[in-house]
Amino acid sequence: MSSSGDQVRSSRRRTTRWRVRVEDLAARAMISFGGIGTIVAVIGVFVFLAAQVIPLFQSARFHEPRSLQAGDLPRVLHVAVDEYALMGWRLTEDGNLTIFRLDDGGALESRKLFQDRHIEAMDYDEGLGAAAVALDDGSMHLIEIAFKTDFPAEAQVPEEVRQSLRQGHEQSVAVLGDGLVQLTRQGQFRRQRLAVTPGPHLKLPVQPVRQIGIGSRSDGLGVIALAGEGEQLSLYSARLTQEEDFLTGETTTSLSTPVKLPIENLSDAQPIFVGLSALGSDVYVVWEDGHLARIRTLGASPFVAETGRLCPPGGTITAVSFVQGRNTLVWGDTTGRLHGGFLVPESEAGQAGLLDARVSPQDRLQFVIAKDMNTQGSTARTLAPSTRSRLLLAGFDDGVVRLYNVTNEGLLGLTPGPDGQPIREIAWAPKEDGALIASNAAMTFAALDPKHPEVTFRSLFTRVWYEGYSAPMHTWQSSGLGGFEPKLGMVPLIFGTLKATFYAMLFGAPLALLAAVFSSEFLDRRARTVIKPCIELMASLPSVVLGFLAALVLAPFVERVIAAVLMSLITLPAAFLLAAYLWQLLPTPWASRLAGKRLIAMIAPLALGTAGAAWLGPVAERWLFGGDLKAWTAWGPQINDPAQERFASAAGGWMFLLLPVVAIGVAVL
């Protein structure tokens, strides 16, 4: 009997209750679902990131050009397109301004700006909407030529126009007065028209005018004119002035008396370009044979700051322009190449300066040839920079328009011109969604999707020479103010991540391992029952959240006392070691009596170590880091400032490198 009873009891002990089985199945299902869900979520994140990243590397795309036949015209000086790509205008050398539609090329209006006068030179600033024009009689005129947008009331639009727009497709346009009207998605009528407003003019004392340039200066709008011939070549500067009559309130606009600037006649060739850099700080003059003169206009006495050559002897410059920001100059020559350059501190120019360069001792800047864009042999005849980014459209002798990104020197796409003839003028659509291309006999409009032109493998992973920098380098700076050049170098981010991980593991791994050994082997059992679950709960918290809190809460505080925080890595362990040694020296009865208050006793070395770090931090910063730790870490050889040379010492770096050695020494002691 007893034997069979033992068997029954034994079998009962081995039976699992149904509730336990259900809970076990539920837990298994939840764990499996959670694990599979985590894998699916990670794959989903990867797919989402890939879907966002892959389009960054897609090439720019030109759509099929739309022909706008223009007929046999005099030489085209400039073309432009409105913001919504509805209409455009062109100005020819006989002074004839024609406004035309972009859908069928039909002319809306044609007017003569200057009767019986021939235009010798012209420059147009897209951002200002103003043109500077030099005529064959030696006069210089400012004209505002800008597209205007208004929203006429429905009653102002004829019934037949309203019906045709509402029944037509989304891009339908109709003529209304002196402009084109379109129905927006919001049901409003939007009209585009071209406003031409004659401005002030003056006559230069030297004739004829060879080249003219317009641009913003620190004191307003500035105009530069190059006039004369041979040894009598003269450079003049004038600015737009406005005076308000305090009685009538009327504003009178005029051009100031021309100021003669110093200029060296470097060549017998024809001058091909004169331009005003950003804020009017420098004037550039370029001759066809490649000679360049840069005149510094800041200060009371302008001077010739630099001269040199943009191309070797025998070469010919065919097109010159500023890109967005008016600090970088780009040019093409008969070798079929496009180059670009800008100013850097003179001592950092190296071998990239102008050929046969001569720099004035009054100026600490020097022009460098930093960009080289191969164009496969054809000669560039016209350059059209975008006003929104560092994109550049270049028209060539072979009748092809090519799209470049000046920053990374990349060829992004190309499209054929209107008739296979050399390209004369190109105009960007203001939204960078199209280009108007003109030869002397025909025009086309090509829609454009530039995608993400600033992102290439070159710009992400190789050194790029950015505007104003002393040399090509890896840099990350994704946003900035107007005229900003995006810097998308991934190498600093990758290296910074690896460096941060290395130093974090250097200190974190030993601390974590030693803390785990202590909590599992030496910590009091009652304390372990509280601390161990807390540590396990902390392990479940996302590290991203902890890092976010550290960046918002801890980082601003640590930034102010970074030197003291670094010294605490030395003073706190030293204070606790000293306290532990003194505790061992206590008589046994005292040590037994105070054993229960050991935690309170730890406050003293903590306070001592903190006070020592606060006192030694500024001392170490002064001795090791030149008095400013943050400036020391930011210092680099490219900073040309004698006041910063005190940060060139490597003493602080040796302190960082010896911290692990000190930690090992403390552990041994």
XYZ file of C-alpha atoms in Angstrom:
669
model
C 0.000 0.000 0.000
C 2.684 2.461 0.965
C 4.534 1.780 -2.286
C 1.493 2.541 -4.463
C 0.746 5.681 -2.391
C 4.283 6.929 -2.949
C 3.830 6.420 -6.692
C 0.564 8.385 -6.669
C 2.117 11.248 -4.741
C 5.128 11.210 -7.056
C 2.921 11.390 -10.162
C 0.937 14.242 -8.674
C 4.092 16.200 -8.030
C 5.089 15.853 -11.688
C 1.735 17.120 -13.006
C 1.657 20.780 -14.171
C -1.435 22.775 -13.435
C -3.484 23.996 -16.404
C -3.124 27.608 -15.334
C 0.639 27.287 -15.405
C 0.476 25.726 -18.854
C -1.717 28.547 -20.122
C 0.587 31.147 -18.638
C 3.594 29.379 -20.130
C 1.981 29.252 -23.576
C 0.952 32.904 -23.311
C 4.454 33.943 -22.252
C 5.994 31.914 -25.073
C 3.619 33.460 -27.597
C 4.265 36.974 -26.306
C 8.030 36.482 -26.316
C 7.933 35.017 -29.838
C 5.644 37.788 -31.061
C 7.842 40.431 -29.441
C 11.024 38.958 -30.909
C 9.576 38.616 -34.404
C 8.035 42.081 -34.095
C 11.418 43.519 -33.123
C 13.048 41.915 -36.165
C 10.265 43.198 -38.426
C 10.569 46.683 -36.897
C 14.344 46.756 -37.455
C 13.895 45.596 -41.070
C 11.185 48.236 -41.533
C 13.502 50.940 -40.212
C 16.216 49.752 -42.604
C 13.804 49.789 -45.564
C 12.580 53.275 -44.607
C 16.115 54.635 -44.303
C 17.106 53.044 -47.606
C 14.053 54.591 -49.281
C 15.151 57.999 -47.992
C 18.849 57.626 -48.853
C 18.749 56.052 -52.330
C 17.037 59.086 -53.988
C 19.914 61.280 -52.759
C 22.196 59.638 -55.324
C 19.849 59.881 -58.315
C 21.100 61.955 -61.225
C 19.581 65.267 -62.268
C 17.125 64.950 -65.133
C 16.385 67.283 -68.030
C 12.996 66.762 -69.670
C 12.427 67.006 -73.403
C 13.147 70.617 -74.449
C 10.209 72.685 -75.732
C 11.072 74.634 -78.891
C 10.448 78.400 -78.904
C 11.403 79.580 -82.377
C 12.879 83.070 -82.284
C 14.012 83.685 -85.871
C 17.235 85.338 -86.943
C 18.042 87.856 -84.190
C 20.840 90.280 -83.396
C 23.212 89.123 -80.703
C 21.254 88.124 -77.577
C 22.582 89.836 -74.445
C 20.323 88.341 -71.785
C 17.277 86.119 -71.281
C 15.171 85.537 -68.148
C 12.204 83.452 -66.954
C 9.520 84.249 -64.388
C 8.975 82.307 -61.158
C 6.113 80.176 -62.502
C 7.706 79.483 -65.931
C 4.891 81.219 -67.817
C 6.782 83.929 -69.657
C 10.261 85.174 -70.422
C 12.114 88.128 -71.891
C 15.195 88.647 -74.017
C 17.280 91.712 -74.763
C 19.342 91.995 -77.935
C 22.247 94.291 -78.687
C 20.057 96.653 -80.744
C 18.164 97.530 -77.516
C 15.040 95.560 -78.398
C 13.294 93.944 -75.385
C 10.859 91.135 -76.272
C 8.398 89.531 -73.837
C 7.165 86.082 -74.910
C 5.189 83.072 -73.702
C 6.967 79.885 -72.689
C 4.180 77.503 -73.753
C 4.233 78.346 -77.477
C 6.918 81.031 -77.800
C 4.431 83.658 -78.950
C 5.505 87.271 -78.460
C 3.426 89.311 -76.006
C 5.191 92.629 -76.458
C 8.274 94.121 -78.021
C 9.693 97.521 -77.166
C 12.762 99.558 -77.989
C 14.580 100.611 -74.819
C 17.043 102.986 -76.504
C 16.210 104.648 -79.775
C 19.006 104.639 -82.348
C 21.535 103.402 -79.806
C 23.591 100.250 -79.698
C 24.267 98.381 -76.423
C 28.001 97.917 -75.890
C 27.848 96.027 -72.585
C 25.250 94.805 -70.121
C 25.057 93.063 -66.758
C 21.896 91.867 -65.015
C 21.521 90.878 -61.361
C 18.731 88.322 -60.881
C 18.428 88.975 -57.172
C 18.169 92.745 -57.551
C 16.042 92.621 -60.719
C 18.189 95.421 -62.117
C 20.316 95.814 -65.241
C 23.294 98.069 -65.896
C 23.561 98.986 -69.582
C 26.347 100.829 -71.394
C 25.517 102.434 -74.757
C 27.725 103.318 -77.685
C 27.578 107.033 -76.790
C 29.444 106.397 -73.514
C 26.354 106.698 -71.294
C 25.596 104.235 -68.497
C 21.971 103.442 -67.553
C 20.283 101.561 -64.713
C 16.988 99.841 -65.556
C 14.707 97.801 -63.317
C 13.476 94.747 -65.252
C 11.500 92.492 -62.946
C 8.504 90.180 -63.061
C 5.532 91.309 -60.985
C 2.782 89.105 -59.568
C -0.727 90.270 -58.668
C -4.083 88.616 -58.031
C -6.863 90.379 -59.931
C -10.424 90.078 -58.640
C -12.744 87.774 -60.544
C -14.706 90.758 -61.841
C -11.530 92.113 -63.479
C -11.117 88.949 -65.551
C -13.299 88.759 -68.706
C -15.895 85.994 -68.740
C -14.383 84.171 -71.726
C -10.972 84.107 -69.976
C -12.503 82.716 -66.782
C -14.312 79.984 -68.685
C -11.259 78.959 -70.713
C -9.095 78.710 -67.592
C -11.675 76.712 -65.616
C -12.325 74.306 -68.456
C -8.671 73.882 -69.377
C -5.981 71.805 -67.686
C -4.046 72.874 -64.602
C -1.288 74.615 -66.593
C -3.645 76.634 -68.803
C -2.785 80.316 -69.223
C -4.468 83.222 -70.957
C -3.519 86.761 -71.921
C -4.833 89.466 -69.618
C -3.737 93.018 -70.351
C 0.053 93.146 -70.506
C 0.549 89.809 -68.760
C -0.498 86.193 -68.491
C -3.117 84.955 -66.037
C -3.441 81.476 -64.545
C -5.946 79.810 -62.201
C -4.314 78.539 -59.005
C -5.336 75.432 -57.092
C -6.982 77.674 -54.511
C -9.262 79.130 -57.186
C -7.507 82.512 -57.425
C -6.504 84.255 -60.631
C -2.760 84.953 -60.623
C -1.253 87.315 -63.203
C 2.381 87.575 -64.229
C 3.709 90.603 -66.078
C 7.047 92.252 -66.754
C 7.655 95.726 -65.369
C 10.385 97.810 -67.007
C 11.287 100.979 -65.113
C 13.993 103.309 -66.498
C 16.390 104.470 -63.811
C 19.144 107.051 -63.469
C 21.949 107.391 -65.993
C 25.218 109.235 -66.398
C 27.956 109.695 -68.950
C 31.481 108.530 -68.310
C 34.394 110.866 -69.074
C 36.192 108.105 -71.027
C 34.734 106.217 -73.990
C 33.948 103.611 -75.199
C 32.620 101.449 -72.357
C 34.076 97.958 -72.687
C 32.506 96.057 -69.800
C 30.000 96.841 -67.061
C 29.016 95.124 -63.824
C 26.325 95.569 -61.179
C 26.019 94.237 -57.640
C 25.278 94.962 -53.998
C 27.718 96.945 -51.895
C 27.813 97.574 -48.179
C 26.406 101.063 -48.842
C 23.824 100.119 -51.485
C 23.757 99.222 -55.166
C 27.056 99.579 -57.023
C 27.991 99.805 -60.695
C 31.449 99.167 -62.170
C 32.451 100.218 -65.695
C 35.622 99.583 -67.664
C 36.160 102.178 -70.405
C 38.809 103.352 -72.811
C 41.362 101.630 -75.009
C 44.971 100.504 -74.750
C 46.987 102.506 -72.265
C 43.961 104.744 -71.585
C 41.944 101.931 -69.985
C 40.050 103.322 -66.979
C 37.919 101.727 -64.253
C 35.042 103.658 -62.688
C 32.787 102.955 -59.732
C 29.416 104.580 -59.000
C 26.650 103.833 -56.540
C 22.940 104.357 -56.505
C 21.920 107.176 -54.170
C 18.428 108.068 -52.964
C 17.406 111.418 -51.544
C 14.026 112.144 -49.984
C 12.470 115.612 -50.154
C 11.355 116.320 -46.586
C 8.626 118.669 -47.881
C 6.986 116.506 -50.541
C 8.169 113.084 -49.406
C 9.293 112.227 -52.951
C 12.419 110.100 -53.373
C 14.930 111.001 -56.060
C 17.195 108.231 -57.324
C 20.488 109.010 -59.029
C 23.923 107.608 -59.727
C 26.747 109.201 -57.800
C 29.647 110.874 -59.558
C 31.905 108.109 -60.910
C 35.003 107.452 -58.844
C 38.088 106.361 -60.722
C 39.659 103.180 -59.373
C 43.283 102.135 -59.857
C 43.797 99.617 -62.658
C 46.801 98.109 -64.407
C 46.452 97.486 -68.124
C 47.861 93.966 -68.106
C 47.137 93.027 -71.709
C 46.450 94.259 -75.236
C 43.601 91.730 -75.456
C 39.970 92.697 -75.008
C 38.588 92.806 -71.438
C 35.925 90.122 -71.181
C 34.571 90.628 -67.652
C 34.307 93.140 -64.845
C 32.462 92.199 -61.673
C 31.769 93.295 -58.135
C 32.211 90.683 -55.393
C 29.971 90.313 -52.342
C 29.342 93.635 -50.550
C 31.595 95.346 -53.076
C 34.810 94.419 -51.297
C 36.678 93.525 -54.508
C 36.444 94.341 -58.201
C 37.610 91.664 -60.678
C 38.760 92.497 -64.209
C 39.489 89.639 -66.643
C 41.038 89.891 -70.137
C 40.526 87.376 -72.957
C 44.122 86.129 -72.749
C 43.637 85.101 -69.102
C 45.045 88.090 -67.221
C 43.203 89.005 -64.028
C 43.380 92.079 -61.825
C 41.732 92.298 -58.414
C 41.148 95.758 -56.955
C 40.444 96.023 -53.222
C 37.829 98.751 -52.667
C 37.385 98.600 -48.892
C 38.735 101.590 -47.042
C 39.428 105.131 -48.135
C 42.129 104.276 -50.700
C 41.351 101.454 -53.179
C 44.418 99.641 -54.516
C 45.347 96.850 -56.925
C 45.513 93.905 -54.543
C 46.554 91.140 -56.950
C 47.348 90.403 -60.569
C 48.050 87.146 -62.379
C 46.820 84.737 -65.049
C 43.804 82.401 -65.000
C 45.213 80.208 -67.780
C 48.662 79.523 -69.306
C 49.987 81.794 -72.084
C 48.313 81.014 -75.389
C 44.947 80.200 -73.789
C 41.821 82.288 -74.237
C 39.092 82.919 -71.661
C 35.634 82.555 -73.224
C 33.180 82.997 -70.308
C 33.379 84.338 -66.734
C 30.782 84.613 -63.959
C 30.281 84.661 -60.229
C 28.331 81.847 -58.574
C 25.802 82.274 -55.769
C 27.166 84.534 -53.043
C 29.489 86.382 -55.476
C 32.636 85.124 -53.749
C 33.578 82.272 -56.093
C 34.563 83.111 -59.680
C 34.148 80.501 -62.444
C 35.511 80.692 -65.990
C 35.889 78.609 -69.119
C 38.683 78.665 -71.686
C 39.506 77.295 -75.112
C 41.040 74.145 -73.621
C 37.495 73.011 -72.855
C 37.783 73.184 -69.078
C 35.853 75.016 -66.400
C 37.731 76.362 -63.404
C 36.701 78.116 -60.217
C 38.512 80.084 -57.556
C 38.120 82.272 -54.494
C 40.120 84.161 -51.882
C 42.030 82.564 -49.006
C 44.598 83.956 -46.548
C 47.811 84.653 -48.476
C 50.047 82.359 -46.417
C 47.744 79.388 -47.128
C 47.440 79.734 -50.917
C 50.353 77.365 -51.625
C 50.730 76.226 -55.251
C 47.061 76.867 -56.117
C 47.433 80.620 -56.673
C 47.259 82.439 -59.979
C 49.996 81.954 -62.563
C 52.569 84.763 -62.341
C 50.726 86.076 -59.283
C 51.725 89.390 -57.724
C 50.043 90.192 -54.411
C 50.139 93.629 -52.816
C 51.648 93.733 -49.315
C 48.619 95.806 -48.284
C 46.337 92.795 -48.734
C 46.483 89.561 -46.737
C 44.305 87.600 -49.176
C 45.206 85.711 -52.337
C 43.124 84.214 -55.140
C 43.412 80.419 -55.570
C 42.281 78.186 -58.444
C 40.414 75.571 -56.408
C 37.925 74.002 -58.843
C 38.530 72.045 -62.041
C 35.502 70.765 -63.979
C 36.403 68.791 -67.097
C 34.078 69.508 -70.041
C 35.359 66.922 -72.516
C 36.968 69.351 -74.930
C 34.190 71.720 -76.051
C 34.544 75.422 -75.255
C 32.137 77.097 -72.833
C 30.549 80.241 -74.295
C 28.135 81.257 -71.536
C 27.772 80.542 -67.810
C 24.535 80.826 -65.838
C 24.802 80.391 -62.048
C 21.699 79.612 -59.999
C 20.594 82.170 -57.427
C 19.442 79.418 -55.032
C 22.411 77.048 -54.824
C 25.885 76.272 -56.184
C 24.508 74.898 -59.458
C 25.922 76.174 -62.733
C 24.582 75.821 -66.278
C 27.230 76.106 -68.979
C 26.535 76.450 -72.712
C 29.143 75.152 -75.142
C 30.227 75.465 -78.745
C 28.863 72.004 -79.529
C 25.315 73.219 -78.795
C 24.998 71.323 -75.508
C 24.119 72.709 -72.075
C 25.757 70.962 -69.119
C 24.781 71.178 -65.451
C 27.500 71.286 -62.772
C 27.693 71.505 -59.017
C 30.554 73.902 -58.340
C 31.175 72.680 -54.779
C 31.925 69.051 -55.638
C 32.938 69.761 -59.287
C 30.445 67.166 -60.514
C 28.786 66.970 -63.940
C 25.120 66.302 -63.106
C 23.406 66.208 -66.511
C 23.169 67.706 -69.990
C 20.593 68.676 -72.606
C 20.869 69.709 -76.278
C 20.449 73.335 -77.299
C 17.796 74.668 -79.680
C 19.494 74.131 -83.055
C 22.925 72.617 -82.514
C 24.536 76.042 -82.770
C 26.784 77.498 -80.028
C 24.784 78.479 -76.951
C 24.585 82.244 -76.483
C 22.546 82.770 -73.306
C 20.975 80.617 -70.574
C 18.446 81.632 -67.926
C 17.497 79.644 -64.845
C 13.871 79.335 -63.823
C 13.907 80.920 -60.333
C 12.796 77.660 -58.676
C 15.571 75.670 -60.395
C 12.932 73.649 -62.234
C 13.874 74.642 -65.770
C 16.228 76.511 -68.077
C 15.683 78.840 -71.034
C 18.388 78.250 -73.651
C 19.056 80.655 -76.520
C 21.296 80.701 -79.537
C 21.304 83.633 -81.949
C 18.516 82.043 -84.024
C 16.347 79.894 -81.726
C 15.304 79.202 -78.147
C 14.153 76.194 -76.135
C 12.843 75.714 -72.606
C 13.872 72.509 -70.828
C 12.183 71.477 -67.592
C 14.663 70.243 -64.997
C 14.596 68.126 -61.861
C 17.994 68.659 -60.177
C 17.288 66.038 -57.455
C 19.944 66.435 -54.732
C 23.001 67.833 -56.538
C 24.998 68.536 -53.378
C 25.087 64.813 -52.462
C 27.668 62.643 -54.209
C 30.128 60.017 -53.019
C 32.841 62.624 -53.576
C 31.179 65.238 -51.364
C 30.414 62.665 -48.648
C 33.645 60.713 -48.369
C 36.509 62.690 -49.935
C 38.156 66.004 -49.195
C 36.399 68.975 -50.807
C 37.807 72.471 -51.172
C 35.096 74.745 -49.810
C 34.867 78.468 -50.441
C 37.236 80.465 -48.236
C 38.958 77.373 -46.791
C 42.726 77.089 -47.017
C 42.750 73.551 -48.482
C 40.479 70.596 -49.315
C 39.174 69.010 -46.129
C 36.508 66.849 -44.540
C 33.851 69.131 -43.021
C 30.245 68.769 -41.862
C 28.019 71.863 -41.796
C 24.628 71.133 -43.307
C 22.902 74.492 -42.853
C 23.700 78.186 -42.725
C 22.691 81.665 -43.846
C 22.089 82.986 -47.375
C 24.787 82.132 -49.912
C 25.773 79.173 -47.742
C 27.734 76.300 -49.271
C 26.520 72.964 -47.804
C 29.345 70.867 -46.365
C 28.271 67.226 -46.135
C 31.503 65.379 -45.320
C 30.588 62.171 -43.489
C 34.149 61.387 -42.384
C 34.066 63.734 -39.335
C 30.765 62.162 -38.234
C 32.038 58.603 -38.676
C 35.375 59.312 -37.021
C 33.683 61.279 -34.227
C 31.301 58.385 -33.554
C 34.166 55.890 -33.412
C 36.224 58.211 -31.209
C 33.320 58.816 -28.821
C 32.629 55.070 -28.677
C 36.293 54.293 -27.993
C 36.610 56.742 -25.108
C 33.225 55.769 -23.702
C 34.224 52.082 -23.738
C 37.667 52.918 -22.349
C 36.078 54.218 -19.170
C 32.670 52.561 -19.252
C 33.683 48.916 -19.825
C 36.017 48.612 -16.783
C 33.516 50.448 -14.576
C 30.640 48.254 -15.745
C 32.562 44.998 -15.303
C 33.920 45.947 -11.899
C 30.478 47.157 -10.779
C 28.968 43.820 -11.906
C 31.619 41.810 -10.050
C 31.196 43.911 -6.908
C 27.384 43.755 -6.913
C 27.332 39.982 -7.437
C 30.231 38.934 -5.149
C 30.882 41.564 -2.489
C 27.743 43.650 -2.046
C 25.659 43.018 1.059
C 22.779 40.643 0.336
C 20.084 43.046 1.496
C 21.479 45.862 -0.604
C 21.872 43.500 -3.567
C 18.152 42.659 -3.558
C 17.407 46.340 -4.150
C 20.312 47.434 -6.362
C 20.417 44.458 -8.749
C 16.773 44.818 -9.951
C 17.311 48.561 -10.383
C 20.348 47.935 -12.593
C 18.381 45.401 -14.652
C 15.542 47.890 -15.073
C 18.009 50.554 -16.187
C 19.390 48.121 -18.777
C 15.922 47.964 -20.354
C 15.853 51.742 -20.927
C 16.743 52.772 -24.519
C 20.252 54.185 -24.667
C 19.020 56.828 -27.100
C 16.695 58.212 -24.428
C 19.468 58.253 -21.843
C 21.768 60.013 -24.299
C 19.036 62.538 -25.113
C 18.550 63.350 -21.432
C 22.309 63.583 -20.927
C 22.607 65.986 -23.868
C 19.805 68.214 -22.557
C 20.501 68.089 -18.818
C 24.104 67.070 -18.165
C 25.936 68.454 -21.199
C 25.115 72.170 -20.598
C 26.369 71.878 -17.017
C 29.461 69.819 -17.847
C 30.369 72.272 -20.637
C 30.797 75.059 -18.088
C 33.034 72.999 -15.760
C 34.667 70.585 -18.212
C 38.157 71.014 -16.719
C 36.899 70.254 -13.202
C 34.999 67.196 -14.481
C 38.169 65.830 -16.061
C 40.156 66.434 -12.867
C 37.472 64.621 -10.854
C 38.527 61.418 -12.617
C 41.760 61.780 -10.639
C 40.726 63.506 -7.424
C 37.670 61.368 -6.573
C 39.454 57.964 -6.734
C 42.414 59.471 -4.864
C 40.103 60.839 -2.132
C 38.338 57.482 -1.688
C 41.646 55.593 -1.594
C 42.895 58.022 1.075
C 39.676 57.595 3.074
C 39.896 53.795 2.839
C 43.520 53.871 4.023
C 42.608 56.099 6.993
C 39.694 53.772 7.828
C 42.130 50.877 8.048
C 44.210 52.842 10.551
C 41.280 53.221 12.964
C 41.499 51.151 16.175
C 39.458 47.966 15.972
C 36.849 49.007 18.623
C 36.255 52.290 16.783
C 36.011 50.573 13.410
C 33.463 48.078 14.796
C 31.423 50.831 16.401
C 31.371 52.955 13.179
C 30.790 50.060 10.752
C 27.076 50.826 10.501
C 27.797 54.402 9.516
C 30.259 53.650 6.732
C 27.919 55.036 4.051
C 27.730 58.371 5.867
C 31.509 58.392 6.155
C 31.778 58.172 2.376
C 30.324 61.671 2.075
C 33.584 63.167 3.363
C 35.879 61.787 0.574
C 33.184 62.606 -1.999
C 33.139 66.228 -0.857
C 36.945 66.291 -0.638
C 37.378 64.903 -4.182
C 34.788 67.316 -5.607
C 36.414 70.305 -3.919
C 39.840 69.180 -5.144
C 38.544 68.869 -8.723
C 36.948 72.329 -8.543
C 40.257 73.811 -7.345
C 42.601 71.857 -9.639
C 40.389 72.179 -12.765
C 41.257 75.833 -13.576
C 44.905 75.186 -12.649
C 45.154 72.229 -15.038
C 43.315 74.206 -17.732
C 45.831 77.023 -17.395
C 48.899 74.734 -17.378
C 47.843 72.129 -19.939
C 45.371 73.843 -22.284
C 46.554 77.429 -22.615
C 43.828 78.706 -20.276
C 40.872 77.583 -22.454
C 40.196 73.876 -22.902
C 37.391 74.313 -25.448
C 39.517 76.637 -27.601
C 42.419 74.168 -27.330
C 40.293 71.301 -28.680
C 39.029 73.499 -31.553
C 42.471 74.747 -32.554
C 43.965 73.610 -35.859
C 47.026 74.504 -37.960
C 44.725 76.117 -40.560
C 43.834 78.921 -38.120
C 46.157 81.746 -39.133
C 46.036 83.749 -35.901
C 49.180 84.389 -33.838
C 47.009 84.842 -30.754
C 45.923 81.197 -31.104
C 49.440 79.741 -31.188
C 49.352 79.105 -27.448
C 46.979 76.218 -28.182
C 49.585 74.412 -30.302
C 51.066 72.606 -27.247
C 50.330 68.879 -26.971
C 50.483 68.798 -23.149
C 46.711 68.489 -22.853
C 46.696 65.600 -25.296
C 49.260 63.759 -23.187
C 46.993 64.265 -20.185
C 44.130 62.567 -22.050
C 46.359 59.695 -23.187
C 47.760 59.121 -19.696
C 44.353 58.972 -17.999
C 44.006 55.179 -18.605
C 47.540 54.681 -17.275
C 46.666 56.667 -14.161
C 43.467 54.638 -13.757
C 45.435 51.381 -13.923
C 47.937 52.752 -11.414
C 45.147 53.706 -9.017
C 43.619 50.232 -9.367
C 46.978 48.604 -8.571
C 47.471 50.811 -5.513
